[in-house]
Short mmCIF file of C-alpha atoms in Angstrom, two decimals:
data_model
loop_
_atom_site.label_atom_id
_atom_site.label_comp_id
_atom_site.label_asym_id
_atom_site.label_seq_id
_atom_site.Cartn_x
_atom_site.Cartn_y
_atom_site.Cartn_z
CA MET A 7 0.19 0.07 0.06
CA PRO A 8 1.39 3.39 -0.79
CA ASP A 9 1.88 5.94 1.70
CA LEU A 10 0.45 9.39 1.79
CA ASP A 11 2.71 12.20 3.11
CA LEU A 12 -0.09 14.90 4.28
CA THR A 13 2.64 17.40 4.74
CA ALA A 14 3.82 17.50 1.31
CA SER A 15 2.21 20.21 -0.87
CA SER A 16 -1.29 19.64 -2.69
CA VAL A 17 0.38 19.63 -5.99
CA ASP A 18 2.58 16.71 -4.76
CA LEU A 19 -0.42 14.99 -3.15
CA THR A 20 -2.31 15.37 -6.28
CA ARG A 21 0.48 13.64 -8.17
CA VAL A 22 0.61 10.71 -5.71
CA ILE A 23 -3.15 9.77 -5.36
CA CYS A 24 -3.56 10.14 -9.24
CA ASP A 25 -0.95 7.65 -9.77
CA ILE A 26 -2.84 5.24 -7.67
CA PRO A 27 -5.61 4.03 -10.05
CA SER A 28 -9.20 3.90 -8.75
CA VAL A 29 -11.80 3.60 -11.24
CA SER A 30 -15.03 3.12 -10.02
CA GLY A 31 -15.26 -0.26 -8.36
CA GLU A 32 -11.30 -0.18 -7.78
CA GLU A 33 -11.26 2.28 -4.94
CA THR A 34 -9.73 0.14 -2.29
CA PRO A 35 -6.04 0.72 -2.64
CA LEU A 36 -6.67 4.36 -2.42
CA ALA A 37 -9.18 4.27 0.48
CA ASP A 38 -6.74 2.12 2.43
CA ALA A 39 -4.09 4.57 1.89
CA ILE A 40 -6.23 7.47 2.90
CA GLU A 41 -7.37 5.62 5.67
CA ALA A 42 -3.89 4.90 7.10
CA ALA A 43 -2.81 8.57 6.63
CA VAL A 44 -5.58 10.15 8.40
CA ARG A 45 -5.77 7.68 11.39
CA ALA A 46 -2.13 8.97 12.11
CA LEU A 47 -3.63 12.34 12.74
CA PRO A 48 -4.56 12.41 16.85
CA HIS A 49 -7.11 15.41 16.32
CA LEU A 50 -9.44 13.49 13.89
CA GLU A 51 -12.03 10.71 14.83
CA VAL A 52 -11.89 8.30 11.78
CA LEU A 53 -14.59 5.90 10.47
CA ARG A 54 -14.63 3.77 7.34
CA GLU A 55 -17.79 2.56 5.73
CA GLY A 56 -16.76 0.35 2.72
CA ASP A 57 -14.30 2.35 0.57
CA THR A 58 -15.68 5.75 2.21
CA ILE A 59 -13.38 7.43 4.85
CA ILE A 60 -14.89 9.95 7.26
CA ALA A 61 -12.68 12.01 9.74
CA ARG A 62 -14.10 14.52 11.95
CA THR A 63 -12.95 17.03 14.60
CA ASP A 64 -14.76 17.42 17.60
CA LEU A 65 -13.84 20.90 19.18
CA GLY A 66 -17.26 21.82 20.56
CA ARG A 67 -17.39 24.37 17.88
CA ALA A 68 -21.09 26.18 17.55
CA GLN A 69 -20.86 25.18 13.46
CA ARG A 70 -19.95 22.41 11.48
CA VAL A 71 -18.82 22.22 7.90
CA VAL A 72 -18.83 19.17 5.97
CA ILE A 73 -15.97 19.04 2.98
CA ALA A 74 -16.24 16.07 0.70
CA GLY A 75 -14.62 14.36 -2.22
CA HIS A 76 -15.15 11.44 -4.22
CA ILE A 77 -11.95 8.93 -4.67
CA ASP A 78 -13.15 7.08 -7.96
CA THR A 79 -12.51 8.21 -11.71
CA VAL A 80 -14.03 7.21 -14.97
CA PRO A 81 -11.86 4.54 -16.87
CA ILE A 82 -8.04 5.07 -17.79
CA HIS A 83 -7.48 5.95 -21.59
CA ASP A 84 -3.80 5.95 -21.82
CA ASN A 85 -3.66 9.03 -19.52
CA LEU A 86 -1.66 7.70 -16.54
CA PRO A 87 0.64 7.93 -14.93
CA THR A 88 0.58 11.84 -14.59
CA ARG A 89 3.06 14.29 -16.13
CA ASP A 90 3.60 17.69 -15.88
CA ILE A 91 3.29 19.89 -19.02
CA ASP A 92 3.17 23.39 -20.03
CA VAL A 93 0.15 24.80 -21.91
CA ASP A 94 0.38 28.40 -23.61
CA GLY A 95 3.29 29.15 -20.63
CA GLU A 96 1.01 27.76 -17.71
CA ALA A 97 2.13 24.67 -15.68
CA TYR A 98 -0.49 21.91 -15.72
CA LEU A 99 -0.49 18.35 -14.31
CA TRP A 100 -2.03 15.97 -17.02
CA GLY A 101 -3.67 12.49 -16.47
CA ARG A 102 -6.90 10.68 -15.43
CA GLY A 103 -8.25 12.03 -11.97
CA THR A 104 -6.38 15.66 -12.05
CA VAL A 105 -9.46 17.38 -12.64
CA ASP A 106 -12.31 15.10 -11.59
CA MET A 107 -11.51 15.29 -8.82
CA LYS A 108 -8.30 14.16 -7.19
CA ALA A 109 -6.85 17.84 -7.12
CA GLY A 110 -9.65 18.78 -4.75
CA VAL A 111 -9.39 15.49 -2.86
CA ALA A 112 -5.62 16.30 -2.44
CA VAL A 113 -6.20 19.95 -1.08
CA GLN A 114 -8.70 18.34 1.32
CA LEU A 115 -6.40 15.82 2.77
CA ARG A 116 -3.45 18.45 2.97
CA LEU A 117 -6.03 20.98 5.06
CA ALA A 118 -7.34 17.74 7.22
CA ALA A 119 -3.88 17.13 8.43
CA GLU A 120 -2.83 20.76 8.99
CA LEU A 121 -5.91 22.42 10.59
CA VAL A 122 -5.91 21.15 14.01
CA ALA A 123 -7.82 24.17 15.32
CA PRO A 124 -10.30 25.21 12.42
CA ARG A 125 -12.87 28.03 13.42
CA VAL A 126 -15.76 25.66 13.00
CA ASP A 127 -15.52 21.83 13.41
CA ILE A 128 -15.14 19.95 10.11
CA THR A 129 -16.54 16.65 9.02
CA TRP A 130 -14.19 15.37 6.14
CA MET A 131 -15.69 12.60 3.79
CA TRP A 132 -13.87 10.98 0.86
CA TYR A 133 -15.90 8.50 -0.99
CA ASP A 134 -16.29 5.80 -3.47
CA HIS A 135 -18.40 5.14 -6.62
CA GLU A 136 -19.42 8.63 -7.46
CA GLU A 137 -18.81 8.30 -11.29
CA VAL A 138 -21.69 5.32 -11.76
CA ASP A 139 -25.15 4.74 -10.89
CA ALA A 140 -26.51 6.73 -7.83
CA ASP A 141 -27.45 3.51 -6.12
CA LEU A 142 -23.78 2.40 -5.80
CA ASN A 143 -22.60 5.92 -4.41
CA GLY A 144 -20.66 5.78 -1.19
CA LEU A 145 -22.91 8.76 0.06
CA THR A 146 -25.86 6.97 -0.80
CA ARG A 147 -24.75 4.16 1.23
CA LEU A 148 -23.80 6.24 4.24
CA SER A 149 -26.93 8.22 4.14
CA ARG A 150 -28.65 5.23 4.91
CA THR A 151 -26.37 3.66 7.41
CA ARG A 152 -25.21 7.00 9.26
CA PRO A 153 -27.20 9.75 8.22
CA GLU A 154 -26.22 11.48 11.49
CA LEU A 155 -22.71 12.07 9.76
CA PHE A 156 -24.15 14.57 7.24
CA ALA A 157 -25.42 16.90 10.05
CA GLY A 158 -23.75 20.31 9.36
CA ASP A 159 -24.57 23.93 8.64
CA PHE A 160 -22.96 24.31 5.30
CA ALA A 161 -21.24 21.58 3.06
CA ILE A 162 -18.55 22.07 0.22
CA LEU A 163 -17.97 19.28 -2.46
CA GLY A 164 -14.53 19.60 -4.21
CA GLU A 165 -15.71 18.95 -7.51
CA PRO A 166 -14.10 20.95 -10.40
CA SER A 167 -15.18 24.59 -10.69
CA ASN A 168 -12.19 26.30 -12.05
CA GLY A 169 -11.42 27.59 -8.59
CA GLU A 170 -14.89 29.47 -8.40
CA VAL A 171 -17.88 28.77 -6.31
CA GLU A 172 -20.77 26.75 -8.28
CA GLY A 173 -24.07 26.83 -6.38
CA GLY A 174 -26.33 23.79 -6.77
CA CYS A 175 -26.68 21.31 -9.37
CA ASN A 176 -29.11 19.90 -12.36
CA GLY A 177 -30.64 17.10 -11.72
CA ASN A 178 -29.73 13.93 -13.98
CA LEU A 179 -32.25 11.46 -15.35
CA ARG A 180 -31.53 8.42 -17.65
CA ALA A 181 -34.24 6.76 -19.47
CA LEU A 182 -34.56 3.83 -22.06
CA VAL A 183 -37.08 4.19 -24.74
CA ARG A 184 -38.28 1.35 -26.33
CA THR A 185 -39.80 -0.07 -29.91
CA THR A 186 -40.56 -3.41 -30.81
CA GLY A 187 -41.14 -5.27 -34.04
CA VAL A 188 -41.35 -8.56 -35.70
CA ARG A 189 -38.23 -10.66 -36.71
CA ALA A 190 -37.61 -11.88 -40.08
CA HIS A 191 -34.97 -12.73 -42.42
CA SER A 192 -33.68 -9.73 -44.14
CA ALA A 193 -34.06 -11.23 -47.65
CA ARG A 194 -37.97 -11.06 -46.70
CA ALA A 195 -37.96 -7.90 -44.67
CA TRP A 196 -41.64 -7.29 -45.58
CA VAL A 197 -42.50 -10.37 -43.44
CA GLY A 198 -41.23 -8.43 -40.26
CA GLU A 199 -41.53 -5.11 -38.65
CA ASN A 200 -38.02 -3.20 -38.07
CA ALA A 201 -37.59 -2.04 -34.54
CA ILE A 202 -34.98 -0.09 -35.34
CA HIS A 203 -36.56 2.04 -38.11
CA ARG A 204 -39.33 2.42 -35.52
CA ALA A 205 -36.87 4.41 -33.41
CA ALA A 206 -36.83 7.10 -36.28
CA PRO A 207 -39.35 9.39 -34.42
CA ILE A 208 -37.59 9.20 -31.25
CA LEU A 209 -34.48 10.59 -32.60
CA ALA A 210 -36.53 13.22 -34.50
CA ARG A 211 -38.21 14.59 -31.26
CA LEU A 212 -34.65 14.72 -29.89
CA ALA A 213 -33.28 16.66 -32.98
CA GLU A 214 -36.38 19.12 -32.55
CA TYR A 215 -36.03 19.39 -28.69
CA ARG A 216 -35.21 22.80 -27.49
CA PRO A 217 -33.71 22.65 -23.86
CA ARG A 218 -34.42 25.54 -21.45
CA ASP A 219 -32.43 28.17 -19.67
CA VAL A 220 -33.85 28.49 -16.13
CA GLU A 221 -32.90 30.90 -13.34
CA VAL A 222 -33.07 29.75 -10.10
CA GLU A 223 -32.18 32.11 -7.13
CA GLY A 224 -30.22 34.44 -9.16
CA LEU A 225 -28.02 31.49 -11.25
CA VAL A 226 -29.01 30.32 -14.61
CA TYR A 227 -29.21 26.44 -15.05
CA ARG A 228 -29.04 25.01 -18.86
CA GLU A 229 -31.01 22.09 -19.48
CA GLY A 230 -30.47 19.42 -21.83
CA LEU A 231 -31.98 16.10 -23.54
CA ASN A 232 -29.94 13.76 -25.55
CA ALA A 233 -29.50 10.33 -26.71
CA VAL A 234 -26.49 8.78 -25.41
CA ARG A 235 -26.89 5.05 -26.51
CA ILE A 236 -28.95 3.02 -28.95
CA SER A 237 -29.01 -0.91 -29.03
CA GLY A 238 -30.92 -3.32 -31.44
CA GLY A 239 -30.26 -6.04 -33.62
CA VAL A 240 -30.10 -9.53 -33.75
CA ALA A 241 -27.51 -10.42 -36.56
CA GLY A 242 -26.43 -9.32 -40.16
CA ASN A 243 -29.19 -10.98 -41.69
CA VAL A 244 -32.30 -10.46 -39.17
CA ILE A 245 -34.90 -7.85 -39.13
CA PRO A 246 -34.42 -6.66 -35.42
CA ASP A 247 -37.82 -7.03 -33.02
CA ALA A 248 -36.56 -4.62 -30.35
CA CYS A 249 -34.60 -1.36 -30.02
CA GLU A 250 -33.90 0.87 -27.29
CA VAL A 251 -32.65 4.59 -27.28
CA GLU A 252 -31.00 5.64 -23.91
CA VAL A 253 -31.65 9.11 -23.21
CA ASN A 254 -30.22 11.57 -20.67
CA TYR A 255 -31.91 14.36 -19.19
CA ARG A 256 -30.33 17.40 -17.15
CA PHE A 257 -32.89 19.34 -15.61
CA ALA A 258 -32.86 22.70 -13.58
CA PRO A 259 -32.90 22.21 -9.94
CA SER A 260 -36.66 24.13 -10.06
CA ARG A 261 -37.93 20.81 -11.34
CA THR A 262 -38.58 17.72 -8.84
CA ALA A 263 -37.69 14.56 -9.63
CA GLU A 264 -41.33 13.89 -10.23
CA GLU A 265 -41.70 16.69 -12.81
CA ALA A 266 -38.60 15.41 -14.70
CA THR A 267 -39.93 11.94 -15.21
CA GLN A 268 -43.41 13.39 -16.29
CA HIS A 269 -41.57 15.69 -18.66
CA VAL A 270 -39.67 12.86 -20.31
CA HIS A 271 -42.84 10.66 -20.67
CA ASP A 272 -44.64 13.82 -22.14
CA VAL A 273 -41.77 14.15 -24.71
CA PHE A 274 -41.81 10.51 -25.57
CA ALA A 275 -45.77 9.90 -25.60
CA GLY A 276 -46.57 6.97 -27.56
CA PHE A 277 -43.46 5.05 -26.70
CA GLU A 278 -42.60 2.66 -23.75
CA VAL A 279 -40.29 4.60 -21.37
CA GLU A 280 -38.05 3.14 -18.43
CA VAL A 281 -36.59 5.45 -16.17
CA VAL A 282 -33.31 3.59 -14.91
CA ASP A 283 -31.67 6.49 -12.87
CA LEU A 284 -32.83 9.47 -11.38
CA ALA A 285 -31.00 12.18 -9.18
CA PRO A 286 -32.78 15.25 -8.35
CA GLY A 287 -30.94 18.64 -8.35
CA ALA A 288 -29.96 20.89 -5.96
CA ARG A 289 -30.97 24.65 -5.43
CA PRO A 290 -28.12 27.11 -4.92
CA GLY A 291 -28.11 27.25 -1.38
CA LEU A 292 -26.31 30.64 -1.26
CA ASP A 293 -28.55 32.34 1.09
CA ALA A 294 -26.94 30.43 4.01
CA PRO A 295 -25.17 32.78 6.25
CA LEU A 296 -22.04 30.27 6.32
CA ALA A 297 -22.25 30.34 2.40
CA GLN A 298 -22.32 33.83 2.05
CA GLU A 299 -19.01 34.06 4.47
CA PHE A 300 -17.33 31.44 2.47
CA VAL A 301 -18.22 33.39 -1.09
CA ALA A 302 -16.85 36.62 0.38
CA ALA A 303 -13.79 35.12 1.95
CA VAL A 304 -12.64 33.06 -1.50
CA GLY A 305 -13.76 36.19 -3.39
CA ALA A 306 -15.59 34.34 -5.94
CA GLU A 307 -18.56 35.08 -8.00
CA PRO A 308 -21.28 32.23 -7.70
CA ARG A 309 -21.95 30.43 -10.94
CA PRO A 310 -24.53 27.42 -11.77
CA LYS A 311 -23.24 23.88 -11.66
CA TYR A 312 -24.40 22.27 -14.83
CA GLY A 313 -23.78 18.66 -14.08
CA TRP A 314 -25.17 16.70 -11.35
CA THR A 315 -23.00 16.63 -8.25
CA ASP A 316 -23.48 15.21 -4.40
CA VAL A 317 -24.57 18.71 -3.47
CA ALA A 318 -27.94 17.50 -4.31
CA ARG A 319 -27.73 14.86 -1.43
CA PHE A 320 -26.85 17.51 0.96
CA SER A 321 -29.33 19.54 -0.11
CA ALA A 322 -32.16 16.68 0.35
CA MET A 323 -30.90 16.34 3.64
CA GLY A 324 -31.46 20.09 4.74
CA VAL A 325 -27.77 21.05 4.31
CA PRO A 326 -27.02 23.82 1.98
CA ALA A 327 -23.89 22.88 -0.38
CA VAL A 328 -21.89 24.38 -3.07
CA ASN A 329 -18.92 23.16 -5.33
CA TYR A 330 -15.41 24.32 -4.99
CA GLY A 331 -12.64 22.67 -6.54
CA PRO A 332 -9.57 23.04 -8.81
CA GLY A 333 -9.89 22.07 -12.46
CA ASP A 334 -11.96 22.89 -15.53
CA PRO A 335 -15.09 20.91 -15.58
CA HIS A 336 -14.99 20.98 -19.38
CA LEU A 337 -12.25 18.63 -19.18
CA ALA A 338 -13.63 16.28 -16.65
CA HIS A 339 -13.48 12.81 -18.32
CA HIS A 340 -11.65 14.13 -21.36
CA ASP A 341 -8.48 12.23 -22.40
CA GLU A 342 -6.49 15.30 -21.93
CA GLU A 343 -7.71 15.95 -18.76
CA ARG A 344 -5.15 18.47 -16.83
CA VAL A 345 -5.58 20.94 -14.01
CA PRO A 346 -3.46 24.03 -13.54
CA LEU A 347 -0.93 23.90 -10.80
CA ALA A 348 -1.74 27.32 -9.67
CA GLN A 349 -5.36 26.65 -9.53
CA ILE A 350 -4.82 23.77 -6.80
CA VAL A 351 -2.68 26.28 -4.57
CA SER A 352 -5.53 28.85 -5.06
CA VAL A 353 -8.32 26.56 -3.76
CA GLU A 354 -5.97 25.48 -1.00
CA ARG A 355 -5.46 28.99 0.14
CA GLY A 356 -8.84 30.03 0.00
CA LEU A 357 -10.22 27.05 1.77
CA ARG A 358 -7.26 27.78 4.23
CA ALA A 359 -8.11 31.21 4.71
CA TRP A 360 -12.02 30.69 5.42
CA LEU A 361 -11.41 28.01 7.63
CA SER A 362 -8.72 29.46 9.90
CA ALA A 363 -10.54 32.95 10.11
CA PRO A 364 -11.19 33.73 13.88
#
């Protein structure tokens, strides 16, 4: 098991933890390393639930902040080990996980070790399975088994936000839209009914769909409804009797999960629709006093979060939450994933200043 030196710089920690592969479902080696490192810190109470590590201060402060980051990544695609690169005169760390979101985790680990007496009590959470279905998410599991650990006045997710504060997040829905037909030999196609051809109206509705821009508490969220996968076919000489179009709906936090589900059924009226994954969004949560103090302290102008993040989980549990981490969200999951070194340092500085302020 690799050792993590939490006295190292956040940049060096990012290199180390990125070079420990932790694709969703394979997080155990990194979780083991994190657990060993934080258990050596006497000012933290450490718990483990599967591959999710929780470390807490208990200083009797009047307020508690939860700071969380996921330790898994999407699959590696010839982009490990990490390497230092220069882009237009700026220093970057390149490689899988540098943006989403091990640079944010590195900052958190560095500060968890350093901040022995922060201004608020802190619950640090490093969790598994964020990049896959919501039911597998480490925070989903933890919310069922230890919901009291989520108690706090404010939460920060270290998701990539270009070092800015991103409030709330869009909801995320995946659904299968199905067609059926009748199998036949392709030489006698008129005997059958082609299920793939019957999917043409589904694609037409998607091509004609115009997503909304929705203002929620001063932030404008962009929605989107897109086909992400099509499956069908039996063999090269068989008319297919079934076809599925998987669609992904990103919906503004002003919609409930039920409203989003109904919207997808309305768009694809006349077709069989099965929702297979659904995660509600989160309103910005920037009206909370601690959120306002945090935004002022880091000197950021809040923006909306277009992707789904676990701020939604905290919001559902009554804890206002924002996203704040190094890295450009546009490079998350990208083969050229890379994070500016200066941004890692800047986010660490901002969090430290706020958490250390009297």
